[in-house]
Amino acid sequence: MAIADTLESTTPSDSSLSDLDATRFLRRRPTSATTAGTESDTIFRPDIRGTHTSPPDHAAVNGLSPAKRFQEDNDRNDAVENPNLIETEKVSGEMAESRGEANSDVSAVKFAYRPSAPAHRRVKESPLSSDAIFRQSHAGLFNLCIVVLVAVNSRLIIENLMKYGLLIQTGFWFSSRSLRDWPLLMCCLSLPVFPLSAFLVEKLASQKDISEPVIIFLHVIITTTAVLYPVFMILRFDSAVLSGVTLMLFACIVWLKLVSYAHTNHDMRKISRSFDQGDVLPSSLDPEDPHNVSFKSLVYFMLAPTLCYQPSYPRTAHIRKGWVVRQFIKLIIFTGVMGFIIEQYINPIVKNSQHPLKGNLLYATERILKLSVPNLYVWLCMFYCFFHLWLNILAELLCFGDREFYKDWWNAKTVEEYWRMWNMPVHKWMVRHIYFPCLRNGIPKGVAVVIAFLVSAVFHELCIAVPCHMFKLWAFIGIMFQVPLVLITNYLQNMFQNSMVGNMIFWFIFSILGQPMSVLLYYHDLMNRKGID
């Protein structure tokens, strides 16, 4: 009723609409309304007085059609009131090309809002129907979700503060002996020795001073020592958890880079020998020196945000200093948010919970569900801080061009898609140095996938168990459990053939059954070991 009243109040009445007023009203109407009126005008056409007439072929009176009569009257009225109006219309080009069309449109305007005008003209879908949902903008619903999240989490923050008070402490992140963790600091500073050793081996190999079996043996010794040396240092000195995690992450990155460096140079030597035998050299290599061992390229590779070695990388033209400063500020803010959530929410939940595998099943389920929300927030903050902010900052400072550090993993329909998209540096390394070498050696695809997950599981366990001084194998089991989950989610996706169903299954497994359970297991055992409970 409100819409109808508005239309009636804005549309001139039939009794008061003169020829001149009708033309002026038409000028104020939008093109869409005029077009709609033109479509309805094919049904029947009212004259300017508001009475229905016959079709146009029955309209001639005294040798003039109603359109002609209306045109002459309209021209006279326009000329009397505003002699320059017609000329202005011709210059602007906004009116119809002929007076006959203008007359027809004026009649259509009067007809458009009558009760007899058709309200339904074509087939349309509801905005939320499956055929039209992805063609609509959902910005309003997104804003609603943001408002709901802010409201719900604000309540949780207030409730948590009222119940526990402010729990931000430094004991978990940096213990009283953190500043005395100099053995771990020295170990971290000594890690560049291993890339330097690998470079010396490759330099000797390029000069053909050592044989290929010796080269492989030396690289195995270097890469293995690069991991075992930090493990020994962390287990030898009872340091803070964060210090141990940081050192293990650096050690694992060095190991992955050294493996890629050795594997790539080994393959380049094979290509160089093939070139010497008359084979065609790939365009990616220098024809004058197909196997060029450069110390500068190694240093850049060890600093660059990639795990796959190659002699050169795509580069950007310059460094955006202001952009880097803004990203650093974001990094500091989101790191603080992540620490606040851990200290204020995750710690109390774990401290007030029983071991999930030793207590009541219903109680353990409630704890996992309660932990899933703050754990998901922490994980998202970690992803944003490391994969988006830190890696992009590093790439900008080094002018590293390829910044596809992740894909749209949040749209993953299966667990397999998630693992292929969320961590692109590791995924590219796995494909390049594990998966394809297995296939080239005749290993079936399924076994190659299991081997890739096995390597990932070992390093996940090292990065968590060693700093915590606990070898429970929860991380190892959690990663290897992804293999049957890949098969299950692929089967469900093929069965439902619906991306939304697969994506919801992925989020359910990822947010509730996966990480919260692992975090609760490790975190609870860590607190028990420290005597916090």
Coordinates of C-alpha atoms in Angstrom, one line a residue:
M1 CA 0.0 0.0 0.0
A2 CA 2.8 2.4 0.7
I3 CA 4.3 1.8 -2.7
A4 CA 0.9 2.3 -4.4
D5 CA 0.3 5.5 -2.4
T6 CA 3.7 6.8 -3.4
L7 CA 3.1 6.2 -7.0
E8 CA -0.3 7.8 -6.9
S9 CA 1.1 10.8 -5.1
T10 CA 3.9 11.3 -7.6
T11 CA 1.9 10.5 -10.8
P12 CA -0.4 13.3 -12.2
S13 CA -4.1 12.4 -12.2
D14 CA -6.0 11.9 -15.4
S15 CA -8.2 14.8 -14.9
S16 CA -5.4 17.3 -14.2
L17 CA -2.9 16.0 -16.8
S18 CA -2.8 18.4 -19.7
D19 CA -1.0 17.8 -23.0
L20 CA 1.9 20.0 -21.8
D21 CA 2.0 18.4 -18.3
A22 CA 2.1 14.9 -19.8
T23 CA 5.1 15.8 -21.9
R24 CA 6.9 17.3 -19.0
F25 CA 6.1 14.3 -16.8
L26 CA 7.6 12.0 -19.4
R27 CA 10.8 14.0 -19.4
R28 CA 11.1 13.3 -15.7
R29 CA 10.5 9.6 -15.9
P30 CA 13.5 7.2 -16.1
T31 CA 14.1 5.2 -19.3
S32 CA 13.2 1.9 -17.7
A33 CA 9.7 3.1 -16.7
T34 CA 9.2 4.5 -20.2
T35 CA 10.3 1.2 -21.7
A36 CA 8.0 -0.8 -19.4
G37 CA 5.2 1.4 -20.4
T38 CA 6.0 0.9 -24.1
E39 CA 5.8 -2.9 -23.6
S40 CA 2.4 -2.6 -22.0
D41 CA 1.3 -0.2 -24.6
T42 CA 1.1 -3.1 -27.1
I43 CA -2.0 -4.3 -25.2
F44 CA -4.1 -1.2 -25.4
R45 CA -3.4 2.6 -25.5
P46 CA -5.2 5.3 -23.5
D47 CA -5.5 8.7 -25.1
I48 CA -4.4 11.9 -23.3
R49 CA -7.8 12.3 -21.6
G50 CA -7.6 9.0 -19.9
T51 CA -10.3 7.1 -21.9
H52 CA -9.4 3.9 -23.7
T53 CA -9.4 4.0 -27.5
S54 CA -9.2 1.5 -30.2
P55 CA -6.0 0.3 -31.8
P56 CA -4.1 3.0 -33.9
D57 CA -5.6 1.9 -37.3
H58 CA -9.0 3.0 -36.0
A59 CA -7.9 6.4 -34.6
A60 CA -8.0 8.7 -37.7
V61 CA -10.5 11.5 -37.2
N62 CA -10.8 14.5 -39.6
G63 CA -7.8 13.2 -41.5
L64 CA -5.5 13.4 -38.4
S65 CA -4.6 10.6 -36.1
P66 CA -4.7 11.2 -32.3
A67 CA -1.0 11.2 -32.3
K68 CA -0.9 14.0 -34.9
R69 CA -3.5 16.0 -33.0
F70 CA -1.6 15.6 -29.8
Q71 CA 1.7 16.5 -31.5
E72 CA 0.3 19.8 -32.8
D73 CA -1.3 20.8 -29.5
N74 CA 1.8 19.9 -27.7
D75 CA 4.0 21.9 -30.0
R76 CA 1.8 25.0 -29.7
N77 CA 1.7 24.8 -25.9
D78 CA 5.5 24.4 -25.8
A79 CA 6.1 27.3 -28.1
V80 CA 3.9 29.6 -26.1
E81 CA 5.4 28.8 -22.7
N82 CA 9.0 28.2 -23.7
P83 CA 10.0 29.0 -27.3
N84 CA 13.5 27.6 -26.8
L85 CA 12.3 24.3 -25.4
I86 CA 12.1 22.4 -28.7
E87 CA 15.5 23.5 -29.9
T88 CA 17.0 22.5 -26.5
E89 CA 15.5 19.0 -26.9
K90 CA 17.1 18.7 -30.3
V91 CA 20.5 19.7 -29.1
S92 CA 20.5 17.5 -26.0
G93 CA 19.4 14.4 -27.8
E94 CA 17.6 13.1 -24.7
M95 CA 14.0 13.0 -26.1
A96 CA 12.6 10.6 -28.6
E97 CA 13.6 10.9 -32.3
S98 CA 10.1 11.7 -33.4
R99 CA 7.0 13.3 -32.0
G100 CA 5.0 10.2 -32.8
E101 CA 7.2 8.2 -30.4
A102 CA 6.9 10.9 -27.8
N103 CA 3.1 10.7 -28.0
S104 CA 3.2 7.0 -27.7
D105 CA 5.5 7.2 -24.6
V106 CA 3.3 9.8 -22.9
S107 CA 0.3 7.5 -23.3
A108 CA 2.4 4.6 -22.0
V109 CA 3.4 6.6 -18.9
K110 CA -0.2 7.2 -18.0
F111 CA -1.0 3.5 -18.5
A112 CA 2.0 2.1 -16.6
Y113 CA 0.6 2.6 -13.0
R114 CA -3.1 1.7 -13.8
P115 CA -4.6 -1.3 -12.0
S116 CA -4.9 -3.0 -15.4
A117 CA -1.2 -2.8 -16.1
P118 CA 0.5 -6.2 -15.9
A119 CA 2.7 -6.7 -12.8
H120 CA 4.3 -9.9 -14.0
R121 CA 6.1 -9.8 -17.3
R122 CA 8.8 -12.5 -17.4
V123 CA 10.2 -15.6 -15.6
K124 CA 12.3 -14.7 -12.6
E125 CA 14.1 -16.7 -9.9
S126 CA 14.1 -15.9 -6.2
P127 CA 17.4 -14.3 -5.1
L128 CA 18.3 -17.2 -2.8
S129 CA 17.3 -20.0 -5.2
S130 CA 20.1 -22.3 -6.2
D131 CA 20.1 -21.0 -9.8
A132 CA 20.4 -17.4 -8.9
I133 CA 22.2 -17.3 -5.6
F134 CA 25.7 -16.8 -7.1
R135 CA 24.5 -14.0 -9.4
Q136 CA 23.3 -11.9 -6.4
S137 CA 25.3 -9.7 -4.1
H138 CA 25.3 -10.8 -0.5
A139 CA 27.1 -7.8 1.0
G140 CA 24.1 -7.2 3.3
L141 CA 24.2 -10.8 4.7
F142 CA 28.0 -10.5 5.1
N143 CA 27.5 -7.3 7.1
L144 CA 24.9 -9.1 9.2
C145 CA 27.4 -11.9 9.9
I146 CA 30.0 -9.3 11.0
V147 CA 27.5 -7.7 13.3
V148 CA 26.5 -11.0 14.8
L149 CA 30.1 -12.1 15.3
V150 CA 31.0 -8.8 17.0
A151 CA 27.9 -9.0 19.3
V152 CA 28.5 -12.7 20.2
N153 CA 32.2 -12.3 20.8
S154 CA 31.8 -9.1 22.7
R155 CA 29.6 -10.9 25.1
L156 CA 32.1 -13.7 25.4
I157 CA 34.9 -11.2 26.1
I158 CA 32.9 -9.5 28.8
E159 CA 31.9 -12.8 30.3
N160 CA 35.4 -14.1 30.3
L161 CA 36.8 -11.0 31.9
M162 CA 34.1 -11.1 34.6
K163 CA 34.9 -14.7 35.3
Y164 CA 38.7 -14.9 35.1
G165 CA 39.9 -11.3 35.0
L166 CA 42.8 -10.3 32.8
L167 CA 45.0 -13.4 32.3
I168 CA 47.7 -12.0 30.0
Q169 CA 51.0 -13.3 31.3
T170 CA 54.4 -13.8 29.9
G171 CA 55.2 -17.1 31.5
F172 CA 53.8 -19.3 28.7
W173 CA 55.5 -17.3 25.9
F174 CA 58.7 -16.3 27.6
S175 CA 59.7 -18.0 30.9
S176 CA 62.1 -16.4 33.4
R177 CA 65.0 -18.1 31.6
S178 CA 63.9 -16.9 28.1
L179 CA 66.5 -14.2 28.0
R180 CA 69.1 -16.9 28.9
D181 CA 68.2 -19.2 26.0
W182 CA 71.4 -18.2 24.4
P183 CA 72.2 -21.8 23.3
L184 CA 69.1 -21.9 21.1
L185 CA 69.9 -18.4 19.8
M186 CA 73.5 -19.4 18.9
C187 CA 72.1 -22.5 17.3
C188 CA 69.8 -20.4 15.2
L189 CA 72.6 -18.1 14.2
S190 CA 74.8 -21.0 13.2
L191 CA 72.3 -22.5 10.8
P192 CA 73.8 -20.6 7.7
V193 CA 76.8 -22.9 8.0
F194 CA 74.7 -25.7 6.4
P195 CA 73.8 -23.8 3.2
L196 CA 77.4 -22.7 2.9
S197 CA 78.5 -26.3 3.2
A198 CA 76.0 -27.3 0.5
F199 CA 77.4 -24.6 -1.8
L200 CA 80.9 -25.8 -1.4
V201 CA 79.8 -29.3 -2.3
E202 CA 78.1 -28.1 -5.4
K203 CA 81.1 -26.0 -6.3
L204 CA 83.3 -29.0 -6.2
A205 CA 80.7 -31.0 -8.2
S206 CA 80.6 -28.3 -10.9
Q207 CA 84.4 -28.6 -11.2
K208 CA 84.1 -32.4 -11.3
D209 CA 86.4 -32.8 -8.4
I210 CA 84.1 -35.3 -6.6
S211 CA 81.9 -38.1 -8.0
E212 CA 78.1 -38.2 -7.9
P213 CA 77.8 -40.8 -5.1
V214 CA 80.1 -38.6 -2.9
I215 CA 78.0 -35.6 -3.7
I216 CA 74.8 -37.4 -2.7
F217 CA 76.4 -38.7 0.5
L218 CA 77.7 -35.2 1.6
H219 CA 74.3 -33.6 0.9
V220 CA 72.6 -36.3 3.0
I221 CA 75.0 -35.6 5.9
I222 CA 74.5 -31.8 5.7
T223 CA 70.7 -31.9 5.5
T224 CA 70.4 -34.5 8.3
T225 CA 72.7 -32.5 10.6
A226 CA 70.7 -29.3 9.8
V227 CA 67.7 -30.9 11.6
L228 CA 69.3 -33.1 14.3
Y229 CA 71.5 -30.4 15.6
P230 CA 68.6 -28.1 16.6
V231 CA 66.7 -31.1 18.0
F232 CA 69.6 -31.9 20.2
M233 CA 70.0 -28.3 21.4
I234 CA 66.3 -28.0 22.3
L235 CA 66.2 -31.3 24.2
R236 CA 69.5 -30.5 25.9
F237 CA 68.4 -27.1 27.2
D238 CA 65.0 -26.8 28.8
S239 CA 64.0 -23.6 27.1
A240 CA 60.7 -21.7 26.6
V241 CA 58.2 -23.3 24.2
L242 CA 58.1 -20.4 21.9
S243 CA 61.9 -20.3 21.5
G244 CA 62.0 -24.0 20.7
V245 CA 59.1 -23.7 18.2
T246 CA 60.9 -20.8 16.4
L247 CA 64.2 -22.7 16.2
M248 CA 62.5 -25.9 14.9
L249 CA 60.6 -23.9 12.2
F250 CA 63.9 -22.3 11.0
A251 CA 65.6 -25.7 11.0
C252 CA 62.8 -27.4 9.0
I253 CA 62.8 -24.5 6.5
V254 CA 66.6 -24.8 6.1
W255 CA 66.2 -28.6 5.6
L256 CA 63.5 -28.2 2.9
K257 CA 65.6 -25.5 1.1
L258 CA 68.8 -27.6 1.2
V259 CA 67.0 -30.6 -0.2
S260 CA 65.6 -28.5 -3.0
Y261 CA 69.0 -27.0 -3.7
A262 CA 70.7 -30.3 -3.9
H263 CA 68.0 -32.0 -5.9
T264 CA 67.8 -29.2 -8.4
N265 CA 71.5 -29.0 -8.9
H266 CA 71.6 -32.8 -9.3
D267 CA 69.0 -32.5 -12.1
M268 CA 70.8 -29.6 -13.7
R269 CA 74.0 -31.7 -13.9
K270 CA 72.1 -34.4 -15.6
I271 CA 70.7 -31.9 -18.1
S272 CA 74.2 -30.5 -18.7
R273 CA 75.5 -33.9 -19.5
S274 CA 72.7 -34.5 -21.9
F275 CA 73.4 -31.2 -23.6
D276 CA 77.1 -32.3 -24.0
Q277 CA 75.8 -35.4 -25.7
G278 CA 73.8 -33.3 -28.3
D279 CA 70.4 -33.1 -26.6
V280 CA 68.3 -29.9 -26.8
L281 CA 68.9 -27.6 -23.8
P282 CA 65.8 -26.2 -22.0
S283 CA 65.2 -22.5 -22.5
S284 CA 65.3 -22.0 -18.7
L285 CA 69.1 -22.7 -18.6
D286 CA 72.0 -20.6 -19.9
P287 CA 73.3 -22.1 -23.1
E288 CA 76.8 -20.9 -22.3
D289 CA 76.8 -22.4 -18.8
P290 CA 73.9 -24.8 -18.2
H291 CA 75.0 -25.6 -14.7
N292 CA 76.0 -22.4 -13.1
V293 CA 76.6 -22.6 -9.3
S294 CA 76.3 -19.1 -8.0
F295 CA 76.7 -18.1 -4.4
K296 CA 74.6 -15.0 -4.9
S297 CA 71.7 -17.1 -6.2
L298 CA 72.0 -19.4 -3.1
V299 CA 71.9 -16.5 -0.7
Y300 CA 68.8 -15.0 -2.4
F301 CA 67.1 -18.4 -2.3
M302 CA 67.8 -18.9 1.4
L303 CA 66.2 -15.5 2.1
A304 CA 63.3 -15.7 -0.4
P305 CA 59.8 -16.8 0.6
T306 CA 60.0 -20.0 -1.4
L307 CA 61.2 -23.6 -0.8
C308 CA 62.0 -24.5 -4.4
Y309 CA 65.4 -23.5 -5.7
Q310 CA 66.0 -22.1 -9.2
P311 CA 68.8 -19.9 -10.5
S312 CA 66.5 -16.9 -11.1
Y313 CA 63.1 -15.8 -10.0
P314 CA 60.5 -13.3 -11.4
R315 CA 61.3 -9.9 -9.8
T316 CA 59.3 -6.8 -9.2
A317 CA 60.7 -3.3 -10.2
H318 CA 60.9 -1.6 -6.8
I319 CA 60.0 -1.7 -3.1
R320 CA 56.9 0.0 -1.8
K321 CA 58.2 1.3 1.5
G322 CA 54.8 2.7 2.7
W323 CA 53.1 -0.5 1.9
V324 CA 55.7 -2.5 3.9
V325 CA 55.2 -0.2 7.0
R326 CA 51.4 -0.7 6.8
Q327 CA 51.9 -4.5 6.7
F328 CA 54.3 -4.4 9.6
I329 CA 51.7 -2.6 11.7
K330 CA 49.0 -5.2 10.8
L331 CA 51.5 -7.9 11.7
I332 CA 52.0 -6.5 15.1
I333 CA 48.3 -6.0 15.7
F334 CA 47.2 -9.5 14.7
T335 CA 50.0 -11.1 16.5
G336 CA 48.8 -9.4 19.7
V337 CA 45.3 -10.5 19.0
M338 CA 46.5 -14.1 18.6
G339 CA 48.4 -14.0 21.9
F340 CA 45.4 -12.4 23.7
I341 CA 43.1 -15.2 22.5
I342 CA 45.5 -17.9 23.6
E343 CA 46.1 -16.5 27.0
Q344 CA 42.6 -15.3 27.8
Y345 CA 40.5 -18.1 26.3
I346 CA 42.4 -21.2 25.3
N347 CA 44.4 -21.4 28.6
P348 CA 41.3 -21.4 30.9
I349 CA 39.4 -23.9 28.7
V350 CA 42.3 -26.4 28.8
K351 CA 43.1 -25.8 32.5
N352 CA 39.5 -26.5 33.5
S353 CA 39.2 -29.6 31.3
Q354 CA 40.0 -33.3 31.7
H355 CA 42.1 -35.2 29.2
P356 CA 39.8 -35.9 26.2
L357 CA 40.8 -39.5 26.0
K358 CA 40.6 -40.2 29.7
G359 CA 37.4 -38.5 30.8
N360 CA 33.7 -38.7 30.0
L361 CA 32.9 -38.7 26.2
L362 CA 30.1 -36.2 26.5
Y363 CA 32.2 -33.9 28.6
A364 CA 35.2 -34.2 26.2
T365 CA 32.9 -33.3 23.3
E366 CA 31.7 -30.2 25.1
R367 CA 35.3 -29.2 25.7
I368 CA 36.3 -29.7 22.1
L369 CA 33.3 -27.7 20.9
K370 CA 34.1 -24.9 23.3
L371 CA 37.7 -24.9 22.2
S372 CA 36.9 -25.0 18.5
V373 CA 35.9 -21.3 18.3
P374 CA 39.0 -19.6 19.9
N375 CA 41.2 -22.2 18.2
L376 CA 39.8 -21.3 14.8
Y377 CA 40.3 -17.6 15.5
V378 CA 44.0 -18.3 16.5
W379 CA 44.6 -20.4 13.4
L380 CA 43.1 -17.8 11.1
C381 CA 45.2 -15.1 12.7
M382 CA 48.3 -17.3 12.3
F383 CA 47.5 -17.9 8.7
Y384 CA 46.9 -14.2 8.0
C385 CA 50.1 -13.1 9.9
F386 CA 52.4 -15.6 8.3
F387 CA 51.2 -16.5 4.8
H388 CA 49.7 -13.1 3.9
L389 CA 51.6 -10.4 5.9
W390 CA 55.0 -11.8 6.7
L391 CA 55.6 -13.6 3.4
N392 CA 54.4 -10.6 1.4
I393 CA 56.6 -8.3 3.5
L394 CA 59.6 -10.6 2.8
A395 CA 58.7 -10.8 -0.9
E396 CA 58.4 -7.0 -1.2
L397 CA 61.8 -6.4 0.5
L398 CA 63.5 -8.9 -1.8
C399 CA 61.4 -7.9 -4.9
F400 CA 60.2 -11.5 -5.2
G401 CA 57.6 -11.5 -7.9
D402 CA 55.6 -14.8 -7.4
R403 CA 53.5 -14.2 -4.4
E404 CA 51.0 -17.0 -4.7
F405 CA 51.6 -18.2 -1.2
Y406 CA 48.1 -19.6 -0.9
K407 CA 45.0 -20.1 -2.9
D408 CA 41.3 -19.9 -2.0
W409 CA 41.5 -22.9 0.4
W410 CA 38.4 -21.6 2.2
N411 CA 36.4 -22.8 -0.8
A412 CA 37.9 -26.3 -0.7
K413 CA 35.3 -29.0 -1.3
T414 CA 37.5 -31.8 0.0
V415 CA 40.4 -32.3 2.3
E416 CA 42.7 -33.0 -0.6
E417 CA 41.9 -29.6 -2.1
Y418 CA 42.6 -27.9 1.2
W419 CA 46.1 -29.4 1.4
R420 CA 46.8 -28.4 -2.2
M421 CA 45.8 -24.7 -1.7
W422 CA 46.4 -23.5 1.8
N423 CA 50.3 -23.7 1.9
M424 CA 51.6 -23.2 -1.7
P425 CA 55.4 -23.1 -0.8
V426 CA 55.2 -26.5 0.9
H427 CA 52.8 -27.9 -1.8
K428 CA 55.1 -26.9 -4.6
W429 CA 58.0 -28.5 -2.7
M430 CA 56.1 -31.7 -2.2
V431 CA 55.1 -32.0 -5.8
R432 CA 58.5 -31.1 -7.1
H433 CA 60.7 -33.2 -4.8
I434 CA 58.5 -36.0 -3.5
Y435 CA 55.4 -36.7 -5.6
F436 CA 56.8 -36.5 -9.2
P437 CA 60.1 -38.2 -8.3
C438 CA 58.1 -41.1 -6.9
L439 CA 56.0 -41.3 -10.1
R440 CA 59.1 -41.2 -12.3
N441 CA 60.5 -44.2 -10.3
G442 CA 57.4 -46.3 -10.9
I443 CA 55.6 -45.7 -7.6
P444 CA 51.8 -45.7 -7.8
K445 CA 50.0 -42.4 -7.3
G446 CA 48.3 -43.5 -4.1
V447 CA 51.6 -44.6 -2.5
A448 CA 53.2 -41.3 -3.6
V449 CA 50.5 -39.4 -1.8
V450 CA 51.0 -41.4 1.3
I451 CA 54.8 -40.8 1.2
A452 CA 54.1 -37.0 0.9
F453 CA 51.8 -37.1 3.9
L454 CA 54.4 -39.2 5.8
V455 CA 57.1 -36.5 5.3
S456 CA 54.6 -33.8 6.3
A457 CA 53.6 -35.8 9.5
V458 CA 57.2 -36.2 10.6
F459 CA 58.0 -32.5 10.4
H460 CA 54.7 -31.5 12.1
E461 CA 55.6 -33.8 14.9
L462 CA 59.1 -32.4 15.2
C463 CA 57.9 -28.8 15.3
I464 CA 55.5 -29.5 18.1
A465 CA 56.8 -32.5 20.1
V466 CA 60.4 -31.4 20.4
P467 CA 59.8 -27.8 21.8
C468 CA 57.2 -29.3 24.2
H469 CA 59.6 -32.2 25.2
M470 CA 56.7 -34.6 24.6
F471 CA 56.6 -37.4 22.0
K472 CA 52.9 -38.3 22.1
L473 CA 52.7 -38.6 18.2
W474 CA 49.4 -36.7 18.2
A475 CA 50.5 -34.5 15.4
F476 CA 51.9 -37.4 13.4
I477 CA 48.7 -39.4 13.8
G478 CA 46.6 -36.3 13.0
I479 CA 48.4 -35.7 9.7
M480 CA 48.4 -39.4 8.6
F481 CA 44.7 -39.5 9.4
Q482 CA 44.3 -37.0 6.6
V483 CA 44.8 -39.9 4.1
P484 CA 41.5 -41.6 4.9
L485 CA 39.8 -38.2 5.2
V486 CA 40.9 -37.5 1.6
L487 CA 39.3 -40.7 0.4
I488 CA 36.1 -40.0 2.5
T489 CA 35.6 -36.4 1.4
N490 CA 36.4 -37.3 -2.2
Y491 CA 33.7 -40.0 -2.1
L492 CA 31.2 -37.7 -0.4
Q493 CA 31.9 -34.9 -3.0
N494 CA 31.4 -37.4 -5.9
M495 CA 28.2 -38.6 -4.2
F496 CA 26.6 -35.2 -3.6
Q497 CA 28.0 -33.4 -6.6
N498 CA 27.6 -30.2 -4.8
S499 CA 30.3 -27.8 -3.9
M500 CA 28.5 -26.3 -0.9
V501 CA 28.0 -29.8 0.7
G502 CA 31.7 -30.6 0.2
N503 CA 32.8 -27.3 1.6
M504 CA 30.6 -27.6 4.7
I505 CA 32.0 -31.1 5.3
F506 CA 35.5 -29.7 5.0
W507 CA 34.8 -26.9 7.5
F508 CA 33.2 -29.3 10.0
I509 CA 36.2 -31.6 9.9
F510 CA 38.7 -28.8 9.9
S511 CA 37.1 -26.7 12.6
I512 CA 35.8 -29.3 15.1
L513 CA 37.2 -32.7 14.6
G514 CA 40.7 -31.8 13.6
Q515 CA 42.7 -29.0 15.0
P516 CA 40.8 -28.5 18.3
M517 CA 41.3 -32.1 19.2
S518 CA 45.1 -32.0 18.5
V519 CA 45.5 -28.7 20.3
L520 CA 43.6 -29.9 23.4
L521 CA 45.7 -33.1 23.5
Y522 CA 49.1 -31.3 23.2
Y523 CA 48.1 -28.3 25.2
H524 CA 46.7 -30.3 28.1
D525 CA 49.7 -32.6 28.2
L526 CA 52.0 -29.6 28.1
M527 CA 50.2 -27.9 31.1
N528 CA 50.3 -31.2 33.0
R529 CA 54.0 -31.5 32.4
K530 CA 54.6 -27.9 33.6
G531 CA 52.4 -28.6 36.7
I532 CA 50.0 -25.9 35.9
D533 CA 46.8 -27.9 36.5

